[in-house]
PDB file of C-alpha atoms in Angstrom:
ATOM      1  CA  UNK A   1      28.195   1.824 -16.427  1.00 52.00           C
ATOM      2  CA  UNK A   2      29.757   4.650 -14.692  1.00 59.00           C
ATOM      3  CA  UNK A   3      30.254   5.304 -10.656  1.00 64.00           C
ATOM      4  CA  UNK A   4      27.295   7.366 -10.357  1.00 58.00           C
ATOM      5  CA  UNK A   5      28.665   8.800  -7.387  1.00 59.00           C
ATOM      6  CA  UNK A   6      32.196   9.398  -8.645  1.00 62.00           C
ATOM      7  CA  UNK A   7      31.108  10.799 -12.156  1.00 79.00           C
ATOM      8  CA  UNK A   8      30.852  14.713 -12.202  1.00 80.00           C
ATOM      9  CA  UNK A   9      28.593  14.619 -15.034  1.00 83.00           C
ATOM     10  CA  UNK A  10      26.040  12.654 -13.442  1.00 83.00           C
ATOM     11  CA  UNK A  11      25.897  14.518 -10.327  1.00 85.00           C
ATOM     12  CA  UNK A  12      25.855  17.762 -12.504  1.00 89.00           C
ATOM     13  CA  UNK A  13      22.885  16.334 -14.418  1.00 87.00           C
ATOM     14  CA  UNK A  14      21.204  15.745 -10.881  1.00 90.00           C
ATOM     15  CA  UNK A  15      22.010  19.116  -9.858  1.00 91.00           C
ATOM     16  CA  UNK A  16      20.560  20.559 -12.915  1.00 91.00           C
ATOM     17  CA  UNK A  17      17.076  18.955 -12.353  1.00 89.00           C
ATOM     18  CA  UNK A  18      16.983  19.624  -8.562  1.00 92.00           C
ATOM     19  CA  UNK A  19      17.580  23.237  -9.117  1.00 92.00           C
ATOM     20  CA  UNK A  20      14.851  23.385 -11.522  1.00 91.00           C
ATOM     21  CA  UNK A  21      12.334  22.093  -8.628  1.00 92.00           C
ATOM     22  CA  UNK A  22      10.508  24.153  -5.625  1.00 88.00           C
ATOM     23  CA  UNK A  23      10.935  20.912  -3.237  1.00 90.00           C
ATOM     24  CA  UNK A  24      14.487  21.190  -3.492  1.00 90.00           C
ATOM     25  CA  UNK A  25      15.411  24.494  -2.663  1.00 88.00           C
ATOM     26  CA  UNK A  26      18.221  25.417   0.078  1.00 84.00           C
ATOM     27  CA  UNK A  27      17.228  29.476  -0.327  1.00 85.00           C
ATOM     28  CA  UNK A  28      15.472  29.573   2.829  1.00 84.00           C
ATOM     29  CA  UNK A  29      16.893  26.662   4.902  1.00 82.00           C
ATOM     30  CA  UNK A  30      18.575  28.350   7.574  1.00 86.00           C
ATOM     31  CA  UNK A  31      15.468  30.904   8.071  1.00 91.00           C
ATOM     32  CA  UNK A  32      13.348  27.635   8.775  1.00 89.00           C
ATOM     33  CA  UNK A  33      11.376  26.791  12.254  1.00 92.00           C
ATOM     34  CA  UNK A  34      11.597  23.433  12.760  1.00 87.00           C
ATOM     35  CA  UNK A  35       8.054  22.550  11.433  1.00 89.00           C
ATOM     36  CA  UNK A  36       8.638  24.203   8.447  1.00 90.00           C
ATOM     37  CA  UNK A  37      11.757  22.228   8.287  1.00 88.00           C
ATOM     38  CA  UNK A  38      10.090  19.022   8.990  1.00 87.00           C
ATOM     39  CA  UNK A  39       8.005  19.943   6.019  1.00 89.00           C
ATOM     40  CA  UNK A  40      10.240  21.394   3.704  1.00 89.00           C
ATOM     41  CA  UNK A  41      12.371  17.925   3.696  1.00 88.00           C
ATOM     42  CA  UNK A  42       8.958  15.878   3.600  1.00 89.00           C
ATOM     43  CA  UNK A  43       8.258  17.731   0.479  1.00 90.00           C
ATOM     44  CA  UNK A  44      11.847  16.921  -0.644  1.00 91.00           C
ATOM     45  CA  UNK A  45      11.637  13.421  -0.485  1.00 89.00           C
ATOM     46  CA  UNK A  46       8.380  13.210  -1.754  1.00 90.00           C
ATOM     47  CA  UNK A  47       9.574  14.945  -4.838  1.00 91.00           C
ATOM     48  CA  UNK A  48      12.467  12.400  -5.321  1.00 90.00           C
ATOM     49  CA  UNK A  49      10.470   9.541  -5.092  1.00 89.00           C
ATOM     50  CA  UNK A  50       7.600  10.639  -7.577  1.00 90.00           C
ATOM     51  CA  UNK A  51      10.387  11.342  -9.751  1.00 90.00           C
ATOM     52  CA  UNK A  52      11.827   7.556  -9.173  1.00 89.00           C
ATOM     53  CA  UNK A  53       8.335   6.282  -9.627  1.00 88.00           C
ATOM     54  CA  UNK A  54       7.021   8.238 -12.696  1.00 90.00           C
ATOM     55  CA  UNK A  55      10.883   8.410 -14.919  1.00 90.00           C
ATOM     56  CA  UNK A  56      11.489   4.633 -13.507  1.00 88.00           C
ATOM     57  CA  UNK A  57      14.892   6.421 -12.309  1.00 87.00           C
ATOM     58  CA  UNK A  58      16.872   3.394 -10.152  1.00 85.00           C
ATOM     59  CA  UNK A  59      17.362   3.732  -6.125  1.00 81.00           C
ATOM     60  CA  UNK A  60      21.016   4.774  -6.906  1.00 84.00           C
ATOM     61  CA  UNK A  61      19.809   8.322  -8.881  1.00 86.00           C
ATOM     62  CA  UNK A  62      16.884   8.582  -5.851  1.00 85.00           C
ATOM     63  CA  UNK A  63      20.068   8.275  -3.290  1.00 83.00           C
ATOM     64  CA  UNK A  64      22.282  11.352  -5.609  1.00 87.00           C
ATOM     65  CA  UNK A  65      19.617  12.779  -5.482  1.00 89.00           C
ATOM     66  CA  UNK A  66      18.522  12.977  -1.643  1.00 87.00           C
ATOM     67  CA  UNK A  67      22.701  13.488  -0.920  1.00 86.00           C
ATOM     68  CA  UNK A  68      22.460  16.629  -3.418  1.00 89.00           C
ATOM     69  CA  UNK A  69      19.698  17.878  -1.819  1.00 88.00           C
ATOM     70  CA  UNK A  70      20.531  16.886   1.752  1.00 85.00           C
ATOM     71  CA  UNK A  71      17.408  17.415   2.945  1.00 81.00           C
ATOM     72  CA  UNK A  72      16.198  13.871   5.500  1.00 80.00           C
ATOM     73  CA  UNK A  73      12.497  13.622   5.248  1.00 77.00           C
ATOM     74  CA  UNK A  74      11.704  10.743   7.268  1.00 76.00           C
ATOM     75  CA  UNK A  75      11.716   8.161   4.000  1.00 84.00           C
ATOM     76  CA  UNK A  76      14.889   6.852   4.886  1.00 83.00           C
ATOM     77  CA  UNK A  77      13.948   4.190   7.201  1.00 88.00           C
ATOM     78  CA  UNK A  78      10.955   3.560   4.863  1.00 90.00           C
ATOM     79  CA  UNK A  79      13.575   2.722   1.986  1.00 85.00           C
ATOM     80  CA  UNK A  80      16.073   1.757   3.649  1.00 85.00           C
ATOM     81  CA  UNK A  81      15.303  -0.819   6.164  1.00 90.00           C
ATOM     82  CA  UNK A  82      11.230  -1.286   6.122  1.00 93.00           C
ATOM     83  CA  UNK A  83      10.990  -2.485   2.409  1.00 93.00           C
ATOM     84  CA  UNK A  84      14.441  -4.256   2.068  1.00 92.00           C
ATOM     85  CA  UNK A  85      12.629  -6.469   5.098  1.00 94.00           C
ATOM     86  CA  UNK A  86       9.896  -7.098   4.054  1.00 95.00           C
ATOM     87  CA  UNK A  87      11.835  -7.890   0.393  1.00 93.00           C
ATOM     88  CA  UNK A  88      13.789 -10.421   1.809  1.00 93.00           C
ATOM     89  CA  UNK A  89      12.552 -12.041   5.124  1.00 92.00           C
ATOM     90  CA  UNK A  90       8.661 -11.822   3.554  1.00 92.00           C
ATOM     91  CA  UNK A  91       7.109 -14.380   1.415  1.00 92.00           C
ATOM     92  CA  UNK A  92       5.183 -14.126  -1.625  1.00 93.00           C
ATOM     93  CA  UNK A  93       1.704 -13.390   0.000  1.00 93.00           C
ATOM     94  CA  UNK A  94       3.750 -11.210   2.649  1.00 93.00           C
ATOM     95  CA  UNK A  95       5.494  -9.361  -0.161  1.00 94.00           C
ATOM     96  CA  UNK A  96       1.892  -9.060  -2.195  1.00 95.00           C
ATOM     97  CA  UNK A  97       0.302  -7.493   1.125  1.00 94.00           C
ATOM     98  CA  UNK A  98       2.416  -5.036   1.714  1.00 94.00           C
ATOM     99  CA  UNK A  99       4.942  -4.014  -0.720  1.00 94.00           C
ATOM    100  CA  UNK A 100       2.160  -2.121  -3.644  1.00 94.00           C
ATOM    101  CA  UNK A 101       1.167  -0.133  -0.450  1.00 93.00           C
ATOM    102  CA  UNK A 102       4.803   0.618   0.554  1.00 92.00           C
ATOM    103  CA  UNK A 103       5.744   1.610  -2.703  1.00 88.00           C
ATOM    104  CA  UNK A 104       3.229   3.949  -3.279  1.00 88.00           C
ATOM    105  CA  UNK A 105       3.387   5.397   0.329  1.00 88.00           C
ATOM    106  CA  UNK A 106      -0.317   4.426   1.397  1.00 90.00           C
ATOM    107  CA  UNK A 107       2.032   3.116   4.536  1.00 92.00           C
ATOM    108  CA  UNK A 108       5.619   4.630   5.240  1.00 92.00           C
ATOM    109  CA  UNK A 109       7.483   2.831   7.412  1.00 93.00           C
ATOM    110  CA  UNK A 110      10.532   2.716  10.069  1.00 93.00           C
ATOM    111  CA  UNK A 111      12.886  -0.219  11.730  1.00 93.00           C
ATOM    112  CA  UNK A 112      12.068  -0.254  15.212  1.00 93.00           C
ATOM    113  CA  UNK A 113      15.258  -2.738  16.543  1.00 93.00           C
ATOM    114  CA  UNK A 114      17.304  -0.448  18.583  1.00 92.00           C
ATOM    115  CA  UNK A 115      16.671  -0.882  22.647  1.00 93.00           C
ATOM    116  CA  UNK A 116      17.772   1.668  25.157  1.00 91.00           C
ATOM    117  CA  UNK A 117      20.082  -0.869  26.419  1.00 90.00           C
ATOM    118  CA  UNK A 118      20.893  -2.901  23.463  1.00 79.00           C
ATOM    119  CA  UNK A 119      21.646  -1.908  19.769  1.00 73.00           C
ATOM    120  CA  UNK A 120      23.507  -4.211  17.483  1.00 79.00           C
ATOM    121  CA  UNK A 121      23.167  -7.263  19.265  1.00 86.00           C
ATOM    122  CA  UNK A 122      20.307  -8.592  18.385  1.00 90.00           C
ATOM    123  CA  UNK A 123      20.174 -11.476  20.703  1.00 90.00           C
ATOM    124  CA  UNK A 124      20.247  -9.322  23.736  1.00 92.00           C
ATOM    125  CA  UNK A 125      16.504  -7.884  22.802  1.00 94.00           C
ATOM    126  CA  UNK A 126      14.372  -7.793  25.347  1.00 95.00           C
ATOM    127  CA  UNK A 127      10.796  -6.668  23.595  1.00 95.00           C
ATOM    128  CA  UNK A 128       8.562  -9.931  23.467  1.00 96.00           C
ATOM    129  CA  UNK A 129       5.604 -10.533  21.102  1.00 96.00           C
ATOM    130  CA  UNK A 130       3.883 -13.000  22.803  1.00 96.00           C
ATOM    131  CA  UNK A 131       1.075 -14.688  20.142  1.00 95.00           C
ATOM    132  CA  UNK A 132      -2.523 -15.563  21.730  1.00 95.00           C
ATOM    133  CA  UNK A 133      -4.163 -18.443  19.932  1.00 94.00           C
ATOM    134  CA  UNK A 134      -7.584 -16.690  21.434  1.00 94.00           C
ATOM    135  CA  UNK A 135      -7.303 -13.578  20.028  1.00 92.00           C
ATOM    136  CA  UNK A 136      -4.724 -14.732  17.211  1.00 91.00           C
ATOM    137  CA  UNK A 137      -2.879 -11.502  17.937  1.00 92.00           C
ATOM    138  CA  UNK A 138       0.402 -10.844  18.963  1.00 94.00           C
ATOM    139  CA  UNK A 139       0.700  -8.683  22.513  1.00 94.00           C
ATOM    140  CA  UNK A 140       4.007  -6.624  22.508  1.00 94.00           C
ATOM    141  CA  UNK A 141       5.477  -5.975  25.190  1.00 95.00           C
ATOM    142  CA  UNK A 142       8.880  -4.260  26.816  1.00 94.00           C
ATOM    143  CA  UNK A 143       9.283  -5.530  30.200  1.00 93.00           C
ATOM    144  CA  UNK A 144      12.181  -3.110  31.310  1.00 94.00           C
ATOM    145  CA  UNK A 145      13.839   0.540  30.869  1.00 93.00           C
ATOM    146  CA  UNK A 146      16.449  -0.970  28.743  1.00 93.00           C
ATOM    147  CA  UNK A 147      14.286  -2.589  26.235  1.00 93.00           C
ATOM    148  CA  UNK A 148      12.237   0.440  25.468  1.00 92.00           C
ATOM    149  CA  UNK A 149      12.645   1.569  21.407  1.00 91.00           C
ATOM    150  CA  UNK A 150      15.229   3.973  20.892  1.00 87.00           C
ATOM    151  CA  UNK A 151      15.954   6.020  18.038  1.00 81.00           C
ATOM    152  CA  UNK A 152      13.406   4.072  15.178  1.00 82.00           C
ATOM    153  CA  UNK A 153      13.911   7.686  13.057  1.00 80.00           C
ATOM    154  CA  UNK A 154      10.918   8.780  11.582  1.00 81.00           C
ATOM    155  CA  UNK A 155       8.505   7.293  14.208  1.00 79.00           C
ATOM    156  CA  UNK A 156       7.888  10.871  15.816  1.00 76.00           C
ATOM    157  CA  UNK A 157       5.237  12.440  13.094  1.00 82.00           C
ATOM    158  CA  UNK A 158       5.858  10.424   9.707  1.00 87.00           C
ATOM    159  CA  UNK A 159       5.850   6.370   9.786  1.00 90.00           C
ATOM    160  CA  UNK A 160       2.656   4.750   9.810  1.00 92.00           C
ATOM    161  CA  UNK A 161       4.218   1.773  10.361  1.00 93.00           C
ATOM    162  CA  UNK A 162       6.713   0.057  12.199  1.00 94.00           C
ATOM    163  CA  UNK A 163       9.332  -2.598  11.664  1.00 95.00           C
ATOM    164  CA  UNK A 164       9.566  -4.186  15.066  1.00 95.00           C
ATOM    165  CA  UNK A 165      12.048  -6.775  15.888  1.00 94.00           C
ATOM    166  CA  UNK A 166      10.922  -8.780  18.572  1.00 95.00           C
ATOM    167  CA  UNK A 167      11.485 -11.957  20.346  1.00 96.00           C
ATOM    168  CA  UNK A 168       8.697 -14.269  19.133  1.00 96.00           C
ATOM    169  CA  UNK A 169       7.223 -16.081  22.132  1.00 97.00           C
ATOM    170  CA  UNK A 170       5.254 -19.045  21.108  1.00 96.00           C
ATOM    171  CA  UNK A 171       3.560 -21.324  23.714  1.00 95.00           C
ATOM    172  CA  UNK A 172       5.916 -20.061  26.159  1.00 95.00           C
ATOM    173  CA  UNK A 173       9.085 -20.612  24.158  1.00 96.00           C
ATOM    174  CA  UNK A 174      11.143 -18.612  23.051  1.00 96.00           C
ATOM    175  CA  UNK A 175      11.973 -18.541  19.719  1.00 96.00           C
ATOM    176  CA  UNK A 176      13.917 -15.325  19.443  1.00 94.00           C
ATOM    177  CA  UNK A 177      14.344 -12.303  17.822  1.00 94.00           C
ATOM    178  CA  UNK A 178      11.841 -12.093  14.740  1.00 95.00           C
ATOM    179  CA  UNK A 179      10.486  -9.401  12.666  1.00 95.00           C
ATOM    180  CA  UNK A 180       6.967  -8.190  12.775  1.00 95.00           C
ATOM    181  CA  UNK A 181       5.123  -5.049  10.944  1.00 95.00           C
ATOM    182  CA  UNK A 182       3.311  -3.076  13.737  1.00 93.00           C
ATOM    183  CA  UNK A 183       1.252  -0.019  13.277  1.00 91.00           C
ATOM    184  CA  UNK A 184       2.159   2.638  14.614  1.00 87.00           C
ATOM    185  CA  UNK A 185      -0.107   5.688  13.626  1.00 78.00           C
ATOM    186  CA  UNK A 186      -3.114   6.632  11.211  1.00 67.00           C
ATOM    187  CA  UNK A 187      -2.184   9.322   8.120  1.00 58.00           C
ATOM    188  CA  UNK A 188      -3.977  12.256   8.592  1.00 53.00           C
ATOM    189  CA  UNK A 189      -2.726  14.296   5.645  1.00 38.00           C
ATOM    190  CA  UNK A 190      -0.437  14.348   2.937  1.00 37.00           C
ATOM    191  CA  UNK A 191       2.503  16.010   5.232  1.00 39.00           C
ATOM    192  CA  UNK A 192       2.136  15.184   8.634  1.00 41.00           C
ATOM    193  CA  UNK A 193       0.438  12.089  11.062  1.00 38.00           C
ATOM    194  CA  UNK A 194      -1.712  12.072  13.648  1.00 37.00           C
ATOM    195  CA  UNK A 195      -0.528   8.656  16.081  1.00 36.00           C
ATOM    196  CA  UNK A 196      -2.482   6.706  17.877  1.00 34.00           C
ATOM    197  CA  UNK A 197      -1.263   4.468  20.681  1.00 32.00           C
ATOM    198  CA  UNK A 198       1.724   2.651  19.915  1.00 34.00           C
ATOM    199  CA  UNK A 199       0.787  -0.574  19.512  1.00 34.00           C
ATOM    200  CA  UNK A 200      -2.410  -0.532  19.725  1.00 29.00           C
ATOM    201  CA  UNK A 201      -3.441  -2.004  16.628  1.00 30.00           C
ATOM    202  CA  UNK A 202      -0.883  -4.724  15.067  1.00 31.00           C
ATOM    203  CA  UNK A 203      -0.810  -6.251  11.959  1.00 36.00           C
ATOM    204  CA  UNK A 204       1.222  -9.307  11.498  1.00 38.00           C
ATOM    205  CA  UNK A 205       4.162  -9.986   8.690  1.00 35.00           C
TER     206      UNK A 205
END
C-alpha cells in the first residue's frame, strides 16, 4: 500500500474528482461573505463524506480529500474527536446508541474539553457534572471564569452535540474528569442550526 499522502498519483486522482464537483470549488472563495463561507465549506464536507459513505472510500482518502480542498466545515471535531470517543471509551449499547446516528449525521458533534484557564491538563478541569439520583440527570455546571468552554470548534452554528469532559461528581465525590455527550442545539436545516440553551437538555454516554 502506498503513502497516500506522499504518492502524486493518488493526490492527482483526488484532485481529478474534486474538480469535477460544485462543493469543491475555490473559483469564488475569496469573493465570499462569511456566511456564504460558512456554507460553502459545509457543503464541502458534506460532499466528502457522502462520497466516503456511498464509494466505502477509507478516512485516509476523506482526509486527502478535505486537505485538497481546504475548505473546514465544522465536521472535523465530529470525526475527529466526537466519534473516536465514543469508539473507544463507549460500550456496546453506548456505541449502538449513538454511533448509526453519528455516522449518518442525524447528530454532528464537537469535543468540548478545553477551559479558559486550562487546556491539556486534564486534571485541572474545573466543569462538574454533578448526577441527581431524583431526577437521574446530570446538572453541569462551571463554577468560575476559568472553567468556562473555550474553543469546542464547530459549537457556534453546526454541532448538535457536544463532547463534554467533565469531572463526574457522584454522591459528593469526586471521581474526576469523565466524558459525557451533551446536547447542545436542535438541527433546523440541512446547512445551518438553530441552538437552544446550552445545556439544557443532556443526554448521558
Amino acid at each position: 500500500a502506498c503513502d497516500l499522502f506522499r504518492c502524486r498519483s493518488c493526490r492527482a486522482q483526488f484532485a481529478e474528482v474534486l474538480s469535477k464537483t460544485s462543493w469543491a470549488s475555490k473559483e469564488q472563495q475569496y469573493f465570499h461573505t462569511r456566511e456564504e463561507e460558512y456554507v460553502h465549506n459545509l457543503r464541502c464536507s458534506l460532499g466528502i463524506w457522502q462520497k466516503i459513505t456511498s464509494e466505502k472510500l477509507t478516512m485516509d482518502d476523506g482526509l486527502m480529500m478535505r486537505t485538497l480542498a481546504d475548505s473546514p466545515g465544522g465536521l472535523e471535531l465530529h470525526i475527529g474527536m466526537f466519534m473516536p470517543t465514543i469508539m473507544s471509551q463507549g460500550d456496546a449499547e453506548q456505541q449502538a446508541k449513538w454511533l448509526p446516528p453519528c455516522l449518518s449525521l442525524q447528530i454532528i458533534g464537537t469535543y468540548a474539553q478545553t477551559e479558559l484557564g486550562h487546556g491539556t491538563f486534564v486534571r485541572g478541569l474545573e466543569t462538574t457534572a454533578t448526577y441527581d439520583p431524583a431526577t437521574q440527570e446530570f446538572i453541569m455546571h462551571s463554577p468560575t471564569l476559568t472553567s468556562t468552554k473555550w474553543w469546542p470548534g464547530g459549537m457556534g452554528k453546526t454541532a448538535t452535540h457536544a463532547m463534554v469532559m467533565a469531572r463526574l461528581i457522584l454522591k459528593g465525590r469526586d471521581h474526576g474528569p469523565h466524558a459525557l455527550v451533551v446536547q447542545v442545539g436542535m438541527r433546523d436545516q440541512l446547512l445551518g442550526f438553530r441552538h437552544s440553551v446550552l445545556f439544557a437538555c443532556l443526554t448521558v454516554c
